């Protein structure tokens, strides 16, 4: 679980912590499972690069179209592990082929929000 | 369209050609669109490596769970563009987190079929 | 329910009856609901032409991708209410835009089966 | 692409243009693909009436339930190509049969918004 | 239909009535079908306890992930027919296994809203 | 993990073991995760009766429509933990309301297979 906690922090940063906090009064055990299975078990496995894991997750969540909050968290996580904005945009565009144009469009608009919020943070962080 | 035809051949090989052939008597125009948009336009774009495109597609199709024939074609395509069996297996396992254990299991069983068929081809190809 | 029974017969013919028969030993009441709600209530409403109802159903089932047996029944039903093979093919191709190329391909291959089975019936019916 | 641009304008009007504009700073190429494939290729094909194309799209998007913004655009587009409010309502009600009552309800509430916004435009347009 | 009306009232209370009211100006017939089929036919059948019916519905809607408004209504309905908050939370957590962690998380956050709104009602109802 | 192994055995019996065996040559680690998270963590939690857990899973898998092999395993598991055939049939019929008639029909046909296979086992087991 400690391994999962470190993995979550490295990948999702503040957004991941916000999810954990929001679970505190409804299901704190579920937060433990999040540390344990996705982050402790899966993301810590050596067989696939962390960057490839985020490519997979962004593609999957955009294709499913039922998890916009999680898609935004993983677009941000993708930037954190070194994907460029262009690469993320390409992944989302490609989803038009496999899940239809609306899935791609809704993914692109999610990315637009995440990118804008990163730009705003940079401006605020200026001295 | 010529660019798409070359991309399809490089990525999907015989399996892609079989899809095109199967369309001949119901919708030959749709085969043209397959060359034109997914392969001619999307897969030929420079902003994302072909390997990353296959990671995205394998993840998306496994998560959706409604396209087993296409998932098998893209697991084979993933091998063609340099993904290892281990990497493909990791992508599919990770889908348990985002789309549930049945999606991951059905993806792993699709991979098992593709890997077995590759092994059989190798045995047949021996002198 | 009598109205639903007549509607089912007119639209789905033998394939619809086969579904009803298959329900006999597991849930005969569900067969009644099929007569009552989809066919008795919805398909008997005057506000939309029967042809438009089949266009809607073919599009929806192909886009969802989780109901291949029902999609085949409604492709056949579409032919029964006057849709041409070309029109059905166009509806299915269009689903590539909204639900992705695999959904369209799997729909087209379902149509191919239905059309082939119609052709076989015609040959058998020859004197 | 020019053909696609004209088709988009005729079908989706201002709402389609808003989508194109929103793509400008994240993925202008994707706007080109929207003109090229869905509108330039698919909607411009002669084998299915434009009215039937909108029937198909409204049904598919309501059944999928993952594309509310696009569903609203196509309900408006349906009115533009001659579908009556009653016909659109019937298509959406019918989705209860194939995708469940929640899909139908969420589709009907989307239609309610589009119809109300049309009524508001008419009132504003009065001299 | 009278039976359905009573079932709806017992299960969904004010939230169900709000849905019926919202349908009044777009499709009053669809409100009748809601009384007739889901509530008059299905929920009134003796073969499954009402509590089990709500367990089924909460699980299904959370797994599908396309019907958040209806999921909230049925979480409230679950409380009305005797499910504890803990039981509802467990059902939603379990959906992580079958439909992925995002489906479970989005279900848990829906439950959090419903539980908070119940707490607020209790505070307001104090003398 | 030992707890998960016992839970799996109690619930899924031979069918669960077959899944574990099938994973041996592609991803034995994934079999461990199946023991650990769904069965060791979730199914062993005290807050929801095992019977309710199977009601939830049958409903969810039937509604999703993308996991027929797993649905069959859980229909059998439902019988193992005390659900009657009638109760399972009612859960599946109810899915017509939330996920559409095709989802309910495909679920009922899955149940029909499981029930028939149970009947065949009983006949074979006769002295």
XYZ file of C-alpha atoms in Angstrom:
762
model
C 0.000 0.000 0.000
C 2.927 2.359 0.709
C 4.207 1.580 -2.797
C 0.761 2.455 -4.193
C 0.678 5.717 -2.252
C 4.037 6.742 -3.735
C 2.937 5.707 -7.236
C -0.293 7.715 -6.953
C 1.608 10.777 -5.767
C 4.136 10.550 -8.594
C 1.489 10.076 -11.266
C -1.629 11.978 -10.282
C -0.367 14.563 -7.808
C -2.968 16.840 -6.277
C -5.869 15.521 -8.368
C -5.347 11.968 -7.107
C -5.173 13.221 -3.526
C -8.464 15.084 -4.010
C -10.166 11.809 -5.010
C -8.786 10.079 -1.896
C -10.007 12.960 0.292
C -13.468 12.897 -1.261
C -13.772 9.207 -0.365
C -12.983 9.824 3.328
C -16.552 10.153 4.561
C -18.235 7.636 2.265
C -15.748 4.829 1.779
C -12.216 5.186 3.189
C -11.614 1.483 2.462
C -12.093 2.170 -1.229
C -9.244 4.676 -1.070
C -7.099 1.838 0.334
C -8.081 -0.385 -2.581
C -7.110 2.403 -5.002
C -3.651 2.471 -3.431
C -3.459 -1.282 -3.313
C -4.671 -2.607 -6.673
C -4.347 0.019 -9.447
C -1.354 1.856 -8.014
C 0.325 -0.675 -5.716
C -0.121 -3.691 -7.990
C -0.664 -2.626 -11.591
C 1.217 0.679 -12.009
C 4.211 -0.674 -10.068
C 4.732 -3.643 -12.367
C 7.974 -3.501 -14.371
C 6.690 -4.978 -17.679
C 5.335 -1.712 -19.161
C 6.763 1.803 -18.993
C 4.811 4.314 -16.929
C 4.465 6.467 -20.040
C 2.877 3.548 -21.923
C 0.509 2.997 -18.987
C -0.758 6.561 -19.289
C -1.113 6.237 -23.088
C -3.284 3.150 -22.429
C -5.403 4.809 -19.781
C -6.042 8.007 -21.743
C -7.069 5.951 -24.778
C -9.320 3.639 -22.767
C -11.121 6.349 -20.790
C -11.688 8.480 -23.892
C -13.037 5.473 -25.807
C -15.396 4.459 -22.991
C -16.800 7.973 -22.670
C -18.261 7.329 -19.213
C -15.460 8.687 -17.040
C -14.732 12.332 -17.871
C -13.391 13.247 -14.367
C -10.935 10.342 -14.482
C -9.966 11.147 -18.086
C -8.978 14.670 -17.038
C -6.902 13.313 -14.131
C -5.064 10.981 -16.499
C -4.483 13.622 -19.160
C -2.738 15.587 -16.393
C -0.934 12.415 -15.278
C 0.184 11.881 -18.878
C 1.825 15.322 -18.880
C 3.443 14.445 -15.513
C 5.094 11.302 -16.899
C 6.410 13.045 -20.000
C 3.766 12.855 -22.732
C 3.656 16.027 -24.799
C 0.410 17.919 -25.402
C 0.715 16.967 -29.055
C 0.982 13.260 -28.231
C -2.080 13.406 -25.956
C -4.010 15.247 -28.651
C -3.044 12.588 -31.194
C -4.212 9.756 -28.901
C -7.569 11.477 -28.455
C -7.994 12.182 -32.176
C -7.247 8.542 -32.925
C -10.176 7.499 -30.749
C -12.462 8.830 -33.518
C -11.494 5.711 -35.458
C -12.313 3.229 -32.709
C -15.039 4.865 -30.619
C -16.462 7.515 -32.940
C -16.051 11.250 -33.450
C -18.088 12.248 -30.351
C -15.728 10.243 -28.091
C -12.734 11.976 -29.705
C -14.347 15.416 -29.466
C -15.299 14.984 -25.819
C -11.764 13.787 -25.106
C -10.236 16.761 -26.916
C -12.409 19.180 -24.962
C -11.329 17.499 -21.710
C -7.684 17.950 -22.774
C -8.351 21.587 -23.634
C -9.538 22.167 -20.051
C -6.534 20.407 -18.542
C -4.064 22.281 -20.766
C -5.738 25.621 -19.939
C -5.589 24.887 -16.243
C -1.858 24.075 -16.533
C -1.293 27.375 -18.346
C -3.171 29.224 -15.598
C -1.031 27.558 -12.921
C 2.148 28.612 -14.721
C 0.975 32.221 -14.931
C 0.053 32.226 -11.231
C 3.407 30.690 -10.321
C 5.323 33.595 -11.912
C 7.152 35.825 -9.465
C -5.433 6.550 -50.182
C -2.176 5.016 -51.459
C -0.538 6.174 -48.221
C -3.327 4.502 -46.257
C -2.932 1.296 -48.227
C 0.768 1.179 -47.396
C 0.106 1.967 -43.711
C -2.507 -0.790 -43.486
C -0.149 -3.290 -45.052
C 2.701 -2.375 -42.712
C 0.534 -2.519 -39.598
C -2.104 -5.176 -40.064
C -0.661 -7.408 -42.776
C -2.836 -10.299 -43.892
C -5.560 -9.722 -41.304
C -6.183 -6.189 -42.538
C -6.328 -7.406 -46.128
C -8.897 -10.053 -45.102
C -11.172 -7.291 -43.755
C -10.852 -5.345 -47.014
C -11.655 -8.488 -49.024
C -14.693 -9.279 -46.860
C -16.090 -5.809 -47.614
C -15.828 -6.285 -51.387
C -19.355 -7.564 -51.972
C -21.191 -5.503 -49.368
C -19.471 -2.138 -49.267
C -16.284 -1.624 -51.293
C -16.523 2.117 -50.588
C -16.147 1.427 -46.889
C -12.827 -0.265 -47.609
C -11.774 2.979 -49.303
C -12.743 4.950 -46.196
C -10.672 2.563 -44.066
C -7.655 3.351 -46.250
C -8.458 7.023 -46.284
C -9.331 8.066 -42.741
C -7.872 5.662 -40.145
C -4.831 4.621 -42.125
C -4.287 7.440 -44.627
C -5.059 10.308 -42.248
C -4.676 9.220 -38.613
C -1.970 6.529 -38.620
C 0.175 8.544 -41.032
C 0.319 11.626 -38.787
C 3.795 12.365 -37.401
C 2.792 13.524 -33.884
C 2.595 10.075 -32.263
C 4.824 7.025 -32.773
C 3.225 4.049 -34.515
C 4.038 1.965 -31.436
C 2.090 4.406 -29.234
C -0.814 4.281 -31.688
C -1.047 0.508 -31.251
C -0.805 0.822 -27.445
C -3.764 3.238 -27.616
C -5.833 1.031 -29.890
C -5.269 -2.182 -27.927
C -6.234 -0.399 -24.695
C -9.319 1.217 -26.218
C -10.673 -1.907 -27.918
C -10.130 -4.050 -24.808
C -11.839 -1.447 -22.609
C -14.833 -1.129 -24.953
C -15.333 -4.884 -25.099
C -17.486 -4.715 -28.225
C -14.863 -5.362 -30.890
C -13.109 -8.675 -30.293
C -12.224 -9.310 -33.990
C -10.623 -5.857 -34.249
C -8.849 -6.311 -30.901
C -7.186 -9.485 -32.192
C -6.077 -7.716 -35.383
C -4.512 -4.920 -33.333
C -2.800 -7.276 -30.878
C -1.143 -8.798 -33.950
C -0.432 -5.307 -35.291
C 1.142 -4.408 -31.939
C 3.571 -7.309 -32.325
C 4.290 -6.129 -35.899
C 5.299 -2.639 -34.764
C 7.541 -3.899 -31.971
C 5.463 -4.329 -28.820
C 6.548 -7.393 -26.834
C 4.057 -10.033 -25.711
C 4.742 -8.927 -22.147
C 3.899 -5.305 -22.915
C 0.640 -6.274 -24.621
C -0.252 -8.504 -21.671
C 0.420 -5.611 -19.265
C -1.810 -3.236 -21.254
C -4.626 -5.768 -21.135
C -4.192 -6.481 -17.415
C -4.289 -2.753 -16.720
C -7.732 -2.543 -18.323
C -9.058 -4.347 -15.206
C -8.602 -1.037 -13.405
C -10.489 1.091 -15.918
C -13.049 -1.235 -17.521
C -13.301 -4.113 -15.047
C -11.870 -7.602 -14.704
C -14.090 -9.164 -17.406
C -12.765 -6.681 -19.999
C -9.190 -7.552 -18.989
C -9.878 -11.295 -19.024
C -11.549 -11.199 -22.424
C -8.623 -9.160 -23.720
C -6.070 -11.597 -22.291
C -7.889 -14.548 -23.879
C -7.866 -12.717 -27.233
C -4.093 -12.208 -26.844
C -3.650 -15.865 -25.978
C -5.263 -16.813 -29.306
C -3.124 -14.375 -31.280
C 0.102 -15.509 -29.590
C -0.788 -19.187 -30.164
C -1.500 -18.525 -33.817
C 1.883 -16.760 -34.174
C 3.593 -19.775 -32.574
C 1.800 -22.112 -34.982
C 2.903 -20.004 -37.966
C 6.514 -20.201 -36.802
C 6.355 -23.985 -36.485
C 4.813 -24.292 -39.952
C 7.457 -21.996 -41.418
C 10.294 -24.273 -40.287
C 12.179 -26.026 -43.068
C -51.090 -7.693 -26.686
C -52.934 -8.916 -29.798
C -51.848 -5.694 -31.506
C -48.260 -6.391 -30.465
C -48.451 -9.932 -31.773
C -49.596 -8.682 -35.178
C -46.902 -5.989 -35.229
C -44.187 -8.512 -34.390
C -45.371 -10.851 -37.125
C -45.469 -8.098 -39.736
C -42.014 -6.786 -38.825
C -39.854 -9.672 -37.717
C -41.571 -12.712 -39.197
C -39.990 -16.081 -38.424
C -36.988 -14.637 -36.560
C -39.216 -12.850 -34.045
C -41.246 -16.010 -33.541
C -38.045 -17.969 -32.873
C -37.182 -15.551 -30.047
C -40.643 -15.995 -28.519
C -40.309 -19.790 -28.764
C -36.866 -19.741 -27.144
C -38.333 -17.879 -24.166
C -41.051 -20.498 -23.586
C -39.175 -22.591 -21.041
C -37.285 -19.854 -19.256
C -39.576 -16.858 -19.165
C -42.869 -16.987 -21.074
C -43.954 -13.768 -19.314
C -41.062 -11.946 -20.940
C -42.448 -12.952 -24.329
C -45.701 -11.286 -23.272
C -43.823 -8.108 -22.369
C -42.150 -8.149 -25.780
C -45.599 -8.210 -27.388
C -46.921 -5.633 -24.998
C -44.333 -2.872 -24.726
C -41.998 -2.774 -27.773
C -44.488 -4.098 -30.295
C -47.901 -3.372 -28.754
C -47.057 0.084 -27.427
C -44.068 1.577 -29.230
C -44.158 0.117 -32.757
C -47.916 0.658 -32.977
C -47.732 4.403 -32.284
C -48.723 6.575 -35.242
C -46.133 9.391 -34.792
C -43.277 7.709 -36.689
C -43.360 5.589 -39.846
C -42.514 1.924 -39.419
C -39.672 2.401 -41.881
C -38.200 5.152 -39.704
C -38.555 2.911 -36.660
C -36.376 0.279 -38.327
C -33.812 2.885 -39.424
C -33.606 3.951 -35.740
C -33.280 0.416 -34.425
C -30.625 -0.687 -36.914
C -28.573 2.424 -36.141
C -28.932 2.038 -32.364
C -28.096 -1.677 -32.229
C -25.085 -1.283 -34.525
C -23.802 1.651 -32.456
C -24.219 -0.190 -29.153
C -22.375 -3.259 -30.451
C -23.713 -5.527 -27.705
C -26.694 -7.036 -29.512
C -25.587 -8.804 -32.694
C -28.492 -11.333 -32.729
C -31.034 -8.531 -32.417
C -29.218 -6.430 -35.021
C -29.537 -9.262 -37.548
C -33.257 -9.618 -36.811
C -33.763 -5.892 -37.382
C -31.699 -5.799 -40.576
C -34.098 -8.462 -41.846
C -37.047 -6.480 -40.453
C -35.723 -3.403 -42.267
C -35.872 -5.296 -45.564
C -39.417 -6.420 -44.659
C -40.658 -2.841 -44.196
C -39.116 -1.600 -47.438
C -35.551 -0.476 -46.740
C -33.208 -1.335 -49.607
C -29.959 -3.201 -49.039
C -28.151 -0.050 -50.068
C -29.961 2.047 -47.462
C -29.184 -0.452 -44.699
C -25.542 -0.529 -45.773
C -25.405 3.271 -45.657
C -26.878 3.368 -42.123
C -24.257 0.890 -40.952
C -21.372 2.722 -42.655
C -22.519 5.958 -41.030
C -22.116 4.376 -37.607
C -18.327 4.597 -38.154
C -18.724 8.320 -37.496
C -20.625 7.991 -34.232
C -19.512 4.670 -32.723
C -16.237 3.949 -34.517
C -15.090 1.821 -37.443
C -15.308 -1.514 -35.557
C -19.015 -0.924 -34.821
C -19.615 -0.171 -38.504
C -17.586 -3.178 -39.671
C -19.353 -5.569 -37.301
C -22.691 -4.160 -38.468
C -21.747 -4.563 -42.133
C -20.704 -8.172 -41.551
C -24.048 -8.834 -39.820
C -25.831 -7.379 -42.849
C -23.722 -9.506 -45.170
C -24.973 -12.622 -43.352
C -28.609 -11.510 -43.498
C -28.410 -10.618 -47.200
C -26.720 -13.966 -47.976
C -29.402 -15.842 -46.101
C -32.118 -13.975 -48.058
C -30.402 -14.913 -51.309
C -30.238 -18.565 -50.219
C -33.955 -18.529 -49.375
C -34.798 -17.163 -52.834
C -32.766 -19.880 -54.550
C -34.426 -22.572 -52.466
C -37.881 -21.127 -53.221
C -37.381 -21.537 -56.984
C -39.608 -24.099 -58.635
C -13.470 19.233 -47.860
C -15.455 22.097 -49.412
C -18.324 19.644 -49.910
C -18.050 18.689 -46.220
C -18.055 22.324 -45.177
C -21.271 22.955 -47.120
C -22.871 19.786 -45.719
C -21.982 20.751 -42.150
C -23.432 24.222 -42.637
C -26.673 22.903 -44.101
C -27.146 20.294 -41.366
C -25.753 21.637 -38.128
C -25.706 25.396 -38.674
C -24.317 27.491 -35.835
C -23.856 24.568 -33.435
C -21.570 22.754 -35.880
C -19.569 25.939 -36.429
C -19.146 26.320 -32.639
C -17.572 22.842 -32.479
C -15.142 23.752 -35.278
C -14.235 27.008 -33.516
C -13.649 25.223 -30.195
C -11.156 22.907 -31.910
C -9.090 25.804 -33.292
C -6.579 26.030 -30.456
C -6.321 22.326 -29.587
C -6.607 20.464 -32.857
C -7.459 22.390 -36.037
C -6.596 19.279 -38.073
C -9.421 17.414 -36.356
C -11.833 20.051 -37.625
C -10.568 19.253 -41.127
C -11.241 15.556 -40.552
C -14.784 16.404 -39.425
C -15.331 18.199 -42.736
C -13.630 15.454 -44.683
C -14.941 12.143 -43.365
C -18.347 12.508 -41.650
C -19.575 15.429 -43.694
C -17.536 15.300 -46.913
C -17.641 11.534 -47.353
C -20.544 10.002 -45.410
C -23.278 12.674 -45.354
C -22.672 13.492 -49.015
C -23.287 9.946 -50.234
C -26.411 9.543 -52.368
C -27.596 6.133 -51.065
C -29.510 7.387 -48.007
C -31.685 10.486 -47.620
C -30.334 13.226 -45.364
C -33.481 12.881 -43.233
C -32.744 9.158 -42.736
C -29.162 9.999 -41.803
C -30.395 12.237 -38.992
C -32.888 9.586 -37.810
C -29.952 7.156 -37.584
C -27.696 9.573 -35.750
C -30.296 10.662 -33.197
C -31.117 7.013 -32.451
C -27.458 5.981 -32.172
C -26.349 8.851 -29.936
C -29.347 8.449 -27.620
C -28.740 4.696 -27.363
C -25.033 5.130 -26.630
C -25.700 7.682 -23.898
C -22.121 8.974 -23.908
C -22.510 11.946 -26.231
C -25.134 14.377 -24.907
C -23.594 17.500 -26.541
C -23.550 15.775 -29.934
C -27.077 14.410 -29.407
C -28.402 17.942 -28.906
C -26.631 19.158 -32.052
C -28.222 16.346 -34.053
C -31.697 16.858 -32.608
C -31.384 20.419 -33.890
C -29.997 19.091 -37.180
C -32.982 16.735 -37.399
C -35.347 19.712 -37.207
C -33.238 21.469 -39.879
C -33.635 18.604 -42.367
C -37.389 18.312 -41.832
C -38.036 15.917 -38.948
C -40.972 17.043 -36.818
C -40.689 17.388 -33.047
C -43.113 14.495 -32.759
C -40.942 12.239 -34.928
C -37.824 13.064 -32.909
C -39.727 12.389 -29.677
C -40.857 9.017 -31.048
C -37.302 8.011 -31.999
C -36.107 8.845 -28.493
C -39.004 7.015 -26.792
C -38.259 3.953 -28.913
C -34.725 3.841 -27.508
C -36.278 2.653 -24.206
C -36.775 -0.684 -25.962
C -33.206 -1.072 -27.172
C -31.053 0.835 -24.675
C -33.291 1.110 -21.621
C -35.582 3.725 -20.090
C -32.735 5.918 -18.747
C -31.299 6.314 -22.270
C -34.752 7.303 -23.554
C -35.362 9.718 -20.660
C -31.971 11.400 -21.037
C -32.635 11.703 -24.778
C -36.085 13.205 -24.198
C -34.671 15.755 -21.762
C -32.021 16.701 -24.327
C -34.795 17.205 -26.900
C -36.763 19.299 -24.415
C -33.789 21.667 -24.118
C -33.337 21.921 -27.886
C -37.055 22.554 -28.487
C -37.146 25.201 -25.721
C -34.131 26.949 -27.207
C -35.805 26.982 -30.647
C -38.939 28.500 -29.096
C -36.832 31.172 -27.392
C -35.119 32.016 -30.695
C -38.495 32.436 -32.395
C -39.750 34.779 -29.669
C -36.556 36.834 -29.899
C -36.835 36.983 -33.677
C -40.277 38.601 -33.507
C -40.429 42.186 -34.716
C -51.219 1.527 -14.682
C -52.730 2.331 -11.273
C -50.577 -0.475 -9.838
C -47.509 1.089 -11.494
C -48.387 4.519 -10.103
C -48.570 3.103 -6.569
C -45.290 1.178 -7.052
C -43.512 4.296 -8.332
C -44.762 6.314 -5.362
C -43.654 3.680 -2.847
C -40.211 3.278 -4.393
C -39.096 6.578 -5.815
C -41.223 9.126 -3.943
C -40.751 12.759 -4.914
C -37.847 12.114 -7.311
C -39.962 9.754 -9.432
C -42.782 12.291 -9.520
C -40.350 14.971 -10.682
C -39.405 12.795 -13.671
C -43.083 12.304 -14.551
C -43.706 16.069 -14.282
C -40.698 16.862 -16.477
C -42.138 14.606 -19.201
C -45.499 16.434 -19.224
C -44.708 18.896 -22.016
C -42.528 16.674 -24.184
C -43.959 13.195 -23.933
C -46.786 12.520 -21.463
C -47.292 9.101 -23.083
C -43.802 8.114 -22.027
C -44.764 8.790 -18.404
C -47.618 6.337 -18.928
C -45.180 3.724 -20.233
C -42.994 4.269 -17.157
C -46.019 3.495 -14.967
C -47.030 0.604 -17.143
C -43.907 -1.413 -17.932
C -41.135 -0.849 -15.345
C -43.396 -0.145 -12.390
C -46.732 -1.766 -13.313
C -45.277 -4.906 -14.863
C -41.728 -5.539 -13.656
C -41.558 -4.069 -10.129
C -44.961 -5.557 -9.238
C -43.943 -9.126 -10.065
C -43.807 -11.428 -7.026
C -40.725 -13.502 -7.964
C -38.067 -11.096 -6.603
C -38.133 -8.990 -3.429
C -38.353 -5.233 -3.923
C -35.083 -4.895 -1.994
C -33.361 -7.257 -4.483
C -34.806 -5.246 -7.364
C -33.145 -2.105 -6.037
C -29.832 -3.943 -5.487
C -30.010 -4.998 -9.158
C -30.842 -1.539 -10.430
C -28.164 0.271 -8.418
C -25.544 -2.229 -9.623
C -26.659 -2.032 -13.254
C -26.846 1.762 -13.461
C -23.466 2.207 -11.739
C -21.873 -0.357 -14.071
C -23.333 1.258 -17.205
C -22.132 4.711 -16.194
C -24.479 6.491 -18.603
C -27.371 7.242 -16.270
C -26.209 9.321 -13.287
C -29.602 11.028 -12.681
C -31.364 7.647 -12.607
C -28.632 6.139 -10.407
C -29.224 8.849 -7.798
C -32.987 8.225 -7.863
C -32.406 4.511 -7.292
C -29.863 5.023 -4.513
C -32.594 7.010 -2.762
C -35.121 4.286 -3.656
C -32.755 1.694 -2.180
C -32.806 3.564 1.133
C -36.634 3.725 0.889
C -36.979 -0.062 0.555
C -34.622 -0.787 3.442
C -31.053 -0.972 2.101
C -28.546 0.523 4.527
C -26.044 3.154 3.444
C -23.318 0.602 4.056
C -24.969 -1.956 1.761
C -25.361 0.600 -1.028
C -21.727 1.639 -0.610
C -20.641 -2.010 -0.857
C -22.637 -2.561 -4.059
C -20.988 0.485 -5.620
C -17.478 -0.510 -4.501
C -18.028 -3.969 -5.974
C -18.659 -2.417 -9.372
C -14.899 -1.657 -9.503
C -14.442 -5.364 -10.178
C -16.916 -5.594 -13.048
C -16.961 -2.151 -14.637
C -13.719 -0.575 -13.445
C -12.659 1.862 -10.721
C -14.054 4.967 -12.455
C -17.555 3.426 -12.531
C -17.279 2.632 -8.813
C -15.929 6.088 -7.973
C -18.635 7.894 -9.943
C -21.240 5.699 -8.222
C -19.802 6.420 -4.771
C -19.836 10.168 -5.448
C -23.486 9.901 -6.556
C -24.272 8.093 -3.267
C -22.422 10.770 -1.321
C -24.729 13.410 -2.818
C -27.866 11.396 -2.058
C -26.793 10.681 1.522
C -25.923 14.358 2.099
C -29.272 15.442 0.747
C -31.041 12.989 3.098
C -29.077 14.402 6.035
C -30.053 17.930 5.047
C -33.737 16.927 4.868
C -33.547 15.460 8.375
C -32.021 18.649 9.762
C -34.676 20.757 8.061
C -37.434 18.485 9.379
C -36.412 19.045 12.989
C -38.951 20.950 15.039
C -4.805 -14.315 -1.173
C -5.643 -17.549 0.647
C -8.931 -15.919 1.708
C -9.600 -15.011 -1.934
C -8.833 -18.546 -3.088
C -11.392 -19.949 -0.603
C -13.979 -17.332 -1.601
C -13.522 -18.111 -5.303
C -13.913 -21.831 -4.653
C -17.078 -21.355 -2.605
C -18.672 -19.033 -5.143
C -17.574 -20.057 -8.608
C -16.496 -23.663 -8.193
C -15.150 -25.390 -11.281
C -15.872 -22.499 -13.634
C -13.722 -20.116 -11.590
C -10.901 -22.639 -11.522
C -11.101 -22.993 -15.309
C -10.520 -19.241 -15.673
C -7.483 -19.424 -13.368
C -6.100 -22.373 -15.353
C -6.599 -20.587 -18.666
C -4.515 -17.653 -17.369
C -1.552 -19.905 -16.448
C 0.373 -19.532 -19.694
C -0.475 -15.924 -20.500
C -0.638 -14.100 -17.182
C -0.384 -16.115 -13.950
C -0.023 -12.828 -12.028
C -3.479 -11.809 -13.166
C -4.871 -14.946 -11.546
C -3.250 -13.757 -8.315
C -4.941 -10.356 -8.669
C -8.282 -12.128 -9.176
C -7.759 -13.923 -5.859
C -6.496 -10.792 -4.189
C -8.816 -7.951 -5.159
C -12.275 -9.221 -6.251
C -12.340 -12.324 -4.086
C -9.873 -11.598 -1.265
C -10.851 -7.962 -0.753
C -14.326 -7.267 -2.098
C -16.259 -10.565 -1.742
C -14.840 -11.117 1.756
C -16.109 -7.815 3.134
C -18.806 -8.194 5.780
C -21.025 -5.208 4.815
C -23.067 -6.988 2.103
C -24.408 -10.547 2.041
C -22.821 -12.890 -0.492
C -26.262 -13.416 -2.006
C -26.626 -9.642 -2.556
C -23.157 -9.559 -4.123
C -24.254 -12.108 -6.729
C -27.514 -10.224 -7.380
C -25.374 -7.125 -8.061
C -22.950 -8.927 -10.339
C -25.593 -10.691 -12.412
C -27.440 -7.414 -12.905
C -24.276 -5.483 -13.794
C -22.889 -8.015 -16.269
C -26.258 -8.451 -18.001
C -26.674 -4.678 -18.268
C -23.176 -4.145 -19.677
C -23.643 -6.833 -22.307
C -19.905 -7.181 -22.970
C -19.092 -10.120 -20.680
C -21.199 -13.150 -21.586
C -18.660 -15.746 -20.310
C -18.458 -13.998 -16.930
C -22.250 -13.580 -16.792
C -22.681 -17.345 -17.153
C -20.141 -17.999 -14.374
C -22.026 -15.638 -12.069
C -25.440 -17.054 -12.892
C -24.015 -20.400 -11.751
C -22.439 -18.684 -8.724
C -25.829 -17.156 -7.908
C -27.363 -20.649 -7.784
C -24.429 -21.741 -5.576
C -25.104 -19.031 -2.991
C -28.836 -19.704 -2.838
C -30.576 -17.630 -5.508
C -33.471 -19.515 -7.098
C -33.776 -19.860 -10.867
C -36.872 -17.688 -10.643
C -35.002 -14.902 -8.857
C -32.187 -14.942 -11.419
C -34.725 -14.857 -14.236
C -36.440 -11.866 -12.617
C -33.143 -9.960 -12.278
C -32.431 -10.550 -15.966
C -35.947 -9.558 -17.078
C -35.650 -6.359 -15.056
C -32.558 -5.380 -17.057
C -34.932 -4.713 -19.987
C -35.943 -1.572 -18.102
C -32.435 -0.242 -17.544
C -30.345 -1.600 -20.418
C -32.960 -2.506 -23.038
C -34.722 -5.659 -24.214
C -31.697 -7.089 -26.077
C -29.603 -7.016 -22.866
C -32.401 -8.829 -21.022
C -32.874 -11.367 -23.817
C -29.156 -12.129 -24.089
C -29.046 -12.511 -20.295
C -32.045 -14.853 -20.294
C -30.476 -17.005 -23.000
C -27.250 -17.184 -20.962
C -29.309 -18.329 -17.942
C -31.077 -20.904 -20.096
C -27.703 -22.440 -20.975
C -26.535 -22.485 -17.354
C -29.794 -24.028 -16.119
C -29.695 -26.694 -18.860
C -26.110 -27.558 -18.003
C -27.092 -27.934 -14.325
C -29.946 -30.252 -15.323
C -27.572 -32.328 -17.442
C -25.121 -32.624 -14.513
C -27.923 -33.881 -12.261
C -28.965 -36.525 -14.770
C -25.349 -37.679 -15.175
C -24.891 -37.814 -11.390
C -27.773 -40.271 -10.985
C -26.717 -43.756 -9.868
